[in-house]
Coordinates of C-alpha atoms in Angstrom, one line a residue:
X22 CA 77.8 -31.0 6.5
X23 CA 80.0 -30.0 3.6
X24 CA 82.6 -32.5 4.7
X25 CA 80.0 -35.2 5.0
X26 CA 78.8 -34.5 1.4
X27 CA 82.3 -34.7 0.1
X28 CA 83.1 -37.9 2.0
X29 CA 80.0 -39.9 1.1
X30 CA 80.8 -40.3 -2.7
X31 CA 84.4 -41.5 -1.9
X32 CA 83.0 -43.9 0.7
X33 CA 80.5 -45.3 -1.7
X34 CA 83.1 -45.9 -4.4
X35 CA 85.5 -47.5 -2.0
X36 CA 82.8 -49.7 -0.3
X37 CA 79.9 -50.3 -2.7
X38 CA 78.4 -52.9 -0.4
X39 CA 77.4 -50.1 2.0
X40 CA 74.9 -48.9 -0.7
X41 CA 73.4 -52.4 -0.9
X42 CA 73.1 -52.6 2.9
X43 CA 71.4 -49.2 3.0
X44 CA 69.0 -50.3 0.3
X45 CA 68.1 -53.5 2.2
X46 CA 67.5 -51.5 5.3
X47 CA 65.2 -49.2 3.4
X48 CA 63.3 -52.1 1.9
X49 CA 63.1 -54.2 5.1
X50 CA 62.4 -51.5 7.7
X51 CA 59.9 -51.2 9.3
X52 CA 59.2 -54.9 9.5
X53 CA 55.8 -56.1 8.4
X54 CA 56.1 -59.7 9.6
X55 CA 53.4 -60.2 12.4
X56 CA 50.3 -62.2 13.0
X57 CA 47.2 -60.4 11.8
X58 CA 43.8 -61.6 10.6
X59 CA 43.6 -62.1 6.9
X60 CA 47.4 -62.6 6.5
X61 CA 49.4 -65.7 6.0
X62 CA 51.2 -67.4 8.9
X63 CA 54.5 -65.8 10.1
X64 CA 56.7 -68.5 8.5
X65 CA 55.1 -67.8 5.1
X66 CA 55.6 -64.1 5.5
X67 CA 59.2 -64.7 6.5
X68 CA 59.9 -66.9 3.5
X69 CA 58.4 -64.4 1.0
X70 CA 60.1 -61.5 2.8
X71 CA 63.4 -63.3 2.4
X72 CA 62.8 -63.8 -1.3
X73 CA 62.1 -60.1 -1.8
X74 CA 64.9 -58.7 0.3
X75 CA 67.9 -61.0 0.5
X76 CA 68.6 -61.3 -3.2
X77 CA 69.3 -57.6 -3.3
X78 CA 72.7 -58.4 -1.7
X79 CA 73.7 -59.9 -5.1
X80 CA 72.1 -57.4 -7.4
X81 CA 75.5 -56.1 -8.7
X82 CA 76.8 -59.6 -9.5
X83 CA 73.7 -61.3 -10.9
X84 CA 71.2 -58.5 -11.7
X85 CA 69.0 -60.6 -14.0
X86 CA 68.8 -63.6 -11.6
X87 CA 68.0 -61.2 -8.7
X88 CA 65.3 -59.5 -10.8
X89 CA 63.7 -62.9 -11.6
X90 CA 63.7 -63.9 -7.9
X91 CA 62.2 -60.6 -6.7
X92 CA 59.5 -60.8 -9.5
X93 CA 58.7 -64.3 -8.4
X94 CA 58.4 -63.1 -4.8
X95 CA 56.1 -60.3 -5.9
X96 CA 53.8 -62.7 -7.7
X97 CA 53.9 -65.1 -4.7
X98 CA 52.9 -62.1 -2.5
X99 CA 49.9 -61.5 -4.8
X100 CA 48.8 -65.1 -5.3
X101 CA 49.2 -66.0 -1.7
X102 CA 47.7 -62.8 -0.3
X103 CA 50.6 -62.9 2.1
X104 CA 50.0 -59.4 3.5
X105 CA 46.4 -59.1 2.3
X106 CA 46.1 -56.3 -0.3
X107 CA 49.3 -54.5 0.8
X108 CA 51.9 -54.6 -2.1
X109 CA 54.3 -52.0 -0.7
X110 CA 57.2 -54.2 0.3
X111 CA 57.3 -56.1 -3.0
X112 CA 56.9 -52.9 -5.1
X113 CA 59.9 -51.3 -3.3
X114 CA 62.0 -54.4 -4.0
X115 CA 61.0 -54.4 -7.7
X116 CA 61.9 -50.7 -8.0
X117 CA 65.4 -51.5 -6.7
X118 CA 66.0 -54.3 -9.2
X119 CA 64.6 -52.2 -12.0
X120 CA 67.0 -49.3 -11.2
X121 CA 69.9 -51.8 -11.2
X122 CA 68.9 -53.3 -14.6
X123 CA 68.6 -49.9 -16.3
X124 CA 71.9 -48.7 -14.8
X125 CA 73.6 -51.8 -16.2
X126 CA 72.0 -51.2 -19.6
X127 CA 70.0 -54.5 -19.4
X128 CA 66.9 -52.9 -21.0
X129 CA 65.4 -56.2 -22.2
X130 CA 65.5 -57.7 -18.7
X131 CA 64.2 -54.4 -17.3
X132 CA 61.3 -54.5 -19.8
X133 CA 60.5 -58.1 -19.0
X134 CA 60.5 -57.3 -15.3
X135 CA 58.3 -54.2 -15.8
X136 CA 55.8 -56.3 -17.9
X137 CA 55.6 -59.0 -15.3
X138 CA 55.1 -56.4 -12.5
X139 CA 52.4 -54.6 -14.5
X140 CA 50.6 -57.8 -15.2
X141 CA 50.5 -58.6 -11.5
X142 CA 49.3 -55.1 -10.6
X143 CA 46.5 -55.4 -13.3
X144 CA 45.4 -58.7 -11.8
X145 CA 45.4 -57.2 -8.4
X146 CA 43.0 -54.3 -9.3
X147 CA 39.8 -56.3 -8.9
X148 CA 40.7 -57.2 -5.4
X149 CA 41.4 -53.6 -4.6
X150 CA 38.1 -52.6 -6.2
X151 CA 36.3 -55.1 -4.0
X152 CA 38.0 -54.2 -0.7
X153 CA 38.5 -50.4 -1.2
X154 CA 35.8 -49.6 -3.8
X155 CA 32.5 -48.0 -3.3
X156 CA 30.6 -44.8 -4.1
X157 CA 33.1 -41.9 -4.2
X158 CA 36.0 -44.2 -3.1
X159 CA 39.4 -43.5 -4.7
X160 CA 41.6 -46.0 -2.8
X161 CA 41.1 -48.6 -5.5
X162 CA 43.0 -46.5 -8.0
X163 CA 45.5 -44.8 -5.7
X164 CA 47.3 -48.0 -4.9
X165 CA 48.0 -49.2 -8.6
X166 CA 48.8 -45.6 -9.5
X167 CA 51.4 -45.3 -6.7
X168 CA 53.0 -48.7 -7.7
X169 CA 53.2 -47.6 -11.4
X170 CA 54.8 -44.2 -10.4
X171 CA 57.3 -46.0 -8.1
X172 CA 58.4 -48.4 -10.9
X173 CA 58.5 -45.7 -13.6
X174 CA 60.5 -43.5 -11.3
X175 CA 63.0 -46.3 -10.6
X176 CA 63.4 -46.8 -14.4
X177 CA 64.0 -43.1 -15.0
X178 CA 66.4 -42.9 -12.0
X179 CA 68.4 -45.8 -13.4
X180 CA 68.6 -44.2 -16.8
X181 CA 69.8 -41.0 -15.3
X182 CA 72.5 -42.8 -13.3
X183 CA 73.6 -44.7 -16.4
X184 CA 73.8 -41.5 -18.5
X185 CA 75.7 -39.6 -15.8
X186 CA 78.2 -42.5 -15.5
X187 CA 78.7 -42.6 -19.3
X188 CA 79.2 -38.8 -19.3
X189 CA 81.8 -39.0 -16.5
X190 CA 83.5 -41.9 -18.2
X191 CA 83.7 -40.0 -21.5
X192 CA 84.9 -36.9 -19.6
X193 CA 87.7 -39.0 -18.0
X194 CA 88.5 -40.6 -21.3
X195 CA 88.9 -37.2 -23.0
X196 CA 90.9 -35.9 -20.1
X197 CA 93.2 -38.9 -20.4
X198 CA 93.4 -38.4 -24.1
X199 CA 94.2 -34.8 -23.7
X200 CA 96.9 -35.6 -21.1
X201 CA 98.4 -38.2 -23.4
X202 CA 98.4 -35.7 -26.3
X203 CA 100.0 -33.1 -24.0
X204 CA 102.7 -35.6 -23.1
X205 CA 103.3 -36.6 -26.7
X206 CA 103.6 -32.9 -27.7
X207 CA 106.0 -32.4 -24.8
X208 CA 108.1 -35.3 -25.9
X209 CA 108.2 -34.0 -29.5
X210 CA 109.1 -30.6 -28.3
X211 CA 111.9 -32.1 -26.2
X212 CA 113.2 -34.1 -29.1
X213 CA 113.1 -31.1 -31.4
X214 CA 114.9 -29.0 -28.7
X215 CA 117.6 -31.7 -28.4
X216 CA 118.1 -31.8 -32.1
X217 CA 118.2 -28.0 -32.3
X218 CA 120.8 -27.8 -29.5
X219 CA 122.9 -30.6 -31.1
X220 CA 122.7 -28.7 -34.4
X221 CA 123.8 -25.4 -32.8
X222 CA 126.7 -27.1 -30.9
X223 CA 127.8 -28.8 -34.1
X224 CA 127.8 -25.6 -36.0
X225 CA 129.7 -23.7 -33.4
X226 CA 132.3 -26.3 -32.7
X227 CA 132.7 -27.7 -36.2
X228 CA 133.4 -24.3 -37.7
X229 CA 135.6 -23.0 -34.9
X230 CA 137.7 -26.1 -34.5
X231 CA 138.1 -26.4 -38.3
X232 CA 139.3 -22.9 -38.6
X233 CA 141.7 -23.3 -35.6
X234 CA 143.1 -26.6 -37.0
X235 CA 143.6 -25.1 -40.4
X236 CA 145.4 -22.0 -39.1
X237 CA 147.5 -24.1 -36.7
X238 CA 148.7 -26.3 -39.5
X239 CA 149.4 -23.3 -41.7
X240 CA 151.3 -21.5 -38.9
X241 CA 153.4 -24.6 -38.3
X242 CA 154.4 -24.7 -42.0
X243 CA 155.2 -20.9 -42.1
X244 CA 157.1 -20.6 -38.8
X245 CA 160.5 -20.8 -40.5
X246 CA 159.8 -18.6 -43.5
X247 CA 157.5 -15.7 -42.3
X248 CA 157.1 -15.2 -38.5
X249 CA 154.6 -12.5 -39.1
X250 CA 152.2 -15.0 -40.6
X251 CA 152.6 -17.1 -37.5
X252 CA 151.7 -14.2 -35.3
X253 CA 148.7 -13.4 -37.4
X254 CA 147.6 -17.0 -37.5
X255 CA 147.9 -17.3 -33.7
X256 CA 145.7 -14.2 -33.4
X257 CA 143.1 -15.8 -35.6
X258 CA 143.2 -19.0 -33.6
X259 CA 142.8 -17.0 -30.3
X260 CA 139.9 -14.9 -31.7
X261 CA 138.1 -18.0 -33.1
X262 CA 138.5 -19.8 -29.8
X263 CA 137.1 -16.9 -27.8
X264 CA 134.2 -16.4 -30.1
X265 CA 133.4 -20.2 -29.9
X266 CA 133.5 -20.0 -26.1
X267 CA 131.2 -16.9 -26.1
X268 CA 128.6 -18.7 -28.3
X269 CA 128.7 -21.8 -26.2
X270 CA 128.3 -19.7 -23.1
X271 CA 125.2 -18.1 -24.7
X272 CA 123.8 -21.6 -25.5
X273 CA 124.3 -22.6 -21.9
X274 CA 122.5 -19.4 -20.7
X275 CA 119.6 -20.3 -22.9
X276 CA 119.4 -23.8 -21.4
X277 CA 119.5 -22.5 -17.9
X278 CA 116.9 -19.8 -18.5
X279 CA 113.5 -20.7 -16.9
X280 CA 110.7 -21.6 -19.3
X281 CA 108.6 -18.6 -18.2
X282 CA 111.4 -16.1 -18.5
X283 CA 111.4 -13.7 -21.4
X284 CA 113.6 -15.0 -24.3
X285 CA 116.9 -13.3 -24.9
X286 CA 119.0 -13.0 -28.0
X287 CA 121.2 -16.1 -27.7
X288 CA 122.7 -16.0 -31.2
X289 CA 125.7 -14.3 -32.7
X290 CA 125.8 -10.5 -32.3
X291 CA 123.5 -10.6 -29.3
X292 CA 125.5 -8.0 -27.5
X293 CA 123.2 -5.3 -28.9
X294 CA 122.4 -3.3 -32.0
X295 CA 120.0 -3.7 -34.9
X296 CA 119.7 -7.3 -36.2
X297 CA 120.7 -6.5 -39.8
X298 CA 123.7 -4.5 -38.8
X299 CA 124.7 -7.1 -36.3
X300 CA 124.5 -9.8 -39.0
X301 CA 126.8 -7.7 -41.3
X302 CA 129.5 -7.4 -38.5
X303 CA 129.3 -11.0 -37.6
X304 CA 129.6 -12.2 -41.2
X305 CA 132.7 -9.9 -41.7
X306 CA 134.4 -11.4 -38.7
X307 CA 133.5 -14.9 -39.9
X308 CA 134.9 -14.4 -43.4
X309 CA 138.0 -12.5 -42.1
X310 CA 139.1 -15.6 -40.2
X311 CA 139.6 -17.5 -43.5
X312 CA 142.0 -15.0 -45.1
X313 CA 145.0 -17.0 -44.0
X314 CA 147.2 -19.9 -45.2
X315 CA 146.7 -19.2 -48.9
X316 CA 143.0 -18.9 -49.0
X317 CA 141.3 -15.7 -50.1
X318 CA 137.7 -15.0 -48.9
X319 CA 135.5 -12.2 -50.1
X320 CA 132.2 -11.1 -48.7
X321 CA 129.5 -9.1 -50.6
X322 CA 126.6 -7.7 -48.7
X323 CA 123.5 -6.3 -50.5
X324 CA 120.0 -5.3 -49.5
X325 CA 118.6 -3.4 -46.6
X326 CA 119.5 -4.1 -43.0
X327 CA 116.2 -3.1 -41.3
X328 CA 113.2 -5.3 -40.8
X329 CA 115.0 -8.6 -40.1
X330 CA 114.1 -10.5 -37.0
X331 CA 116.8 -11.7 -34.6
X332 CA 116.0 -15.3 -35.3
X333 CA 116.3 -14.9 -39.1
X334 CA 119.7 -13.2 -38.8
X335 CA 120.9 -16.1 -36.6
X336 CA 119.7 -18.7 -39.1
X337 CA 121.4 -16.8 -41.9
X338 CA 124.6 -16.6 -40.0
X339 CA 124.5 -20.3 -39.2
X340 CA 123.9 -21.3 -42.8
X341 CA 126.9 -19.3 -44.0
X342 CA 129.0 -20.7 -41.1
X343 CA 128.1 -24.3 -41.9
X344 CA 128.8 -23.8 -45.6
X345 CA 132.2 -22.2 -44.8
X346 CA 133.0 -25.1 -42.4
X347 CA 132.6 -27.6 -45.2
X348 CA 134.8 -25.4 -47.4
X349 CA 137.5 -25.5 -44.8
X350 CA 137.2 -29.2 -44.4
X351 CA 137.0 -30.3 -48.1
X352 CA 138.3 -27.5 -50.4
X353 CA 142.0 -27.2 -51.2
X354 CA 144.1 -24.7 -49.2
X355 CA 144.4 -22.2 -52.1
X356 CA 140.8 -22.2 -53.0
X357 CA 139.1 -18.8 -53.5
X358 CA 135.9 -18.3 -51.4
X359 CA 133.1 -16.0 -52.3
X360 CA 130.3 -15.3 -49.9
X361 CA 127.3 -13.2 -51.0
X362 CA 124.4 -12.3 -48.8
X363 CA 121.4 -10.3 -50.2
X364 CA 118.9 -9.3 -47.5
X365 CA 116.5 -7.8 -50.0
X366 CA 114.2 -4.9 -49.5
X367 CA 111.5 -4.5 -46.8
X368 CA 108.1 -5.6 -48.1
X369 CA 105.6 -8.5 -48.4
X370 CA 107.7 -10.4 -50.9
X371 CA 111.1 -10.0 -49.3
X372 CA 113.7 -12.7 -49.8
X373 CA 117.0 -13.3 -48.1
X374 CA 119.4 -15.0 -50.6
X375 CA 122.7 -16.6 -49.6
X376 CA 125.5 -18.0 -51.8
X377 CA 128.8 -19.6 -50.6
X378 CA 131.1 -20.6 -53.5
X379 CA 134.7 -21.9 -53.6
X380 CA 136.9 -22.4 -56.6
X381 CA 138.7 -25.6 -57.4
X382 CA 142.2 -24.3 -56.4
X383 CA 145.5 -25.0 -58.1
X384 CA 146.2 -28.0 -55.8
X385 CA 142.7 -29.6 -56.1
X386 CA 142.6 -33.4 -55.9
X387 CA 139.5 -35.6 -56.7
X388 CA 138.6 -35.6 -53.0
X389 CA 138.7 -31.8 -53.0
X390 CA 136.2 -31.4 -55.8
X391 CA 133.2 -30.3 -53.9
X392 CA 132.4 -30.9 -50.2
X393 CA 130.3 -34.0 -49.8
X394 CA 127.6 -32.3 -47.7
X395 CA 125.0 -35.0 -48.4
X396 CA 127.0 -37.5 -46.4
X397 CA 127.0 -35.5 -43.1
X398 CA 124.7 -33.3 -41.1
X399 CA 125.7 -30.0 -42.8
X400 CA 123.2 -29.9 -45.6
X401 CA 120.5 -31.4 -43.5
X402 CA 121.0 -28.7 -40.9
X403 CA 120.8 -26.0 -43.5
X404 CA 117.6 -27.4 -44.9
X405 CA 116.1 -27.4 -41.4
X406 CA 117.0 -23.8 -40.9
X407 CA 115.7 -22.6 -44.2
X408 CA 112.5 -24.7 -43.7
X409 CA 111.7 -22.5 -40.7
X410 CA 111.3 -19.6 -43.1
X411 CA 109.7 -21.4 -46.0
X412 CA 113.0 -21.5 -48.0
X413 CA 115.2 -24.0 -49.7
X414 CA 118.8 -25.0 -50.1
X415 CA 120.7 -26.1 -53.3
X416 CA 124.2 -27.5 -53.2
X417 CA 126.4 -28.9 -55.9
X418 CA 129.7 -28.7 -57.9
X419 CA 130.3 -25.8 -60.3
X420 CA 131.4 -26.3 -63.9
X421 CA 134.9 -25.0 -63.0
X422 CA 135.4 -27.8 -60.4
X423 CA 134.5 -25.8 -57.3
X424 CA 131.4 -26.0 -55.1
X425 CA 128.4 -23.8 -54.5
X426 CA 125.8 -23.6 -51.8
X427 CA 122.8 -21.4 -52.3
X428 CA 119.9 -20.8 -49.9
X429 CA 116.7 -18.7 -49.8
X430 CA 114.7 -17.6 -46.8
X431 CA 111.3 -15.9 -46.7
X432 CA 111.0 -13.6 -43.7
X433 CA 107.2 -13.4 -44.1
X434 CA 106.8 -17.2 -44.0
X435 CA 108.5 -17.8 -40.6
X436 CA 107.3 -20.7 -38.6
X437 CA 106.4 -19.5 -35.1
X438 CA 109.3 -20.5 -32.9
X439 CA 111.5 -19.0 -30.2
X440 CA 114.7 -17.4 -31.2
X441 CA 117.1 -20.2 -32.1
X442 CA 120.7 -19.8 -31.1

């Protein structure tokens, strides 16, 4: 029985003509066409019967025309006294077309059909009074009451079906809208993830490759004058390459991690330890790589180490790394570099301030006077990182001919995101 209940709706939707056929069977069976005293000849009964029943096959395509034909057949049944005073077959056919009109929302046609049917029933009442009336008789009023209840019930049933279909259509529309919104959000998330990964790979490779190229060129120039500098330079190149490979490996691990797995610490210093202390060690290693080939880099660390999230320390490291990458690319070889990171004190108004500044250098040329960050992705990447923590970035030349990048992050204003490598 349960399987039959589940199958019937699907069968009705796939073959709507089955419903029409069932309706005709209910209207036409049992047959009333037979010779009987007081009734019209069989051929007249057959003709009126066909007008009442056969149009129901087209009630979905031409509901108004079918309603007009069935109403005309009902009036013909009354005027011709086809089956005497028995209105049942015509009333059932009228109920079917009324339900169809209301389901389709054709309320004007349904109202007109109801008025015509009511007029016919009212005109029929005197005949019922004459044939079924008498002292204590109730049959004269039971028949019109039954017809009225049948037609009213058909109207209410049609309105119910129409309201249910509208509800289901609205439910499906909202479900489709929710699905499209989910897909749109997923596409945006994928685009943001791609941009984030591209930014991370750019930061890792740009800085590491720039440092290695710089040291390789410096070592080549110094190989005949000071072999110890060459050894130290090769050591820096090797360490920088290994660090770059480690960071790329962590990025790949993040990409391979299932979406439902707990997030790791894919950024610099993820090997362990407290986030602030790890940031200090990472920054010292980062700045130490630049103390070759004539450059002098200095790092100043202020503030408290505790209370910083792993993601914030990663963003801080990446901003400093990107700023130093642009210094390596654009500043003269003998430029002095000063990096200052102030992590502030724990509390509601805590700020993390960064500053990366390089001097003009003795051999500065016009193209060396300040990295052109606005022409590449460096400054844009920094702004994206600081925006995650409600901060800002300011970059521009110094009065002495060097260049300065400053950034501010607000740990308490972090946008909810997963840890960004």
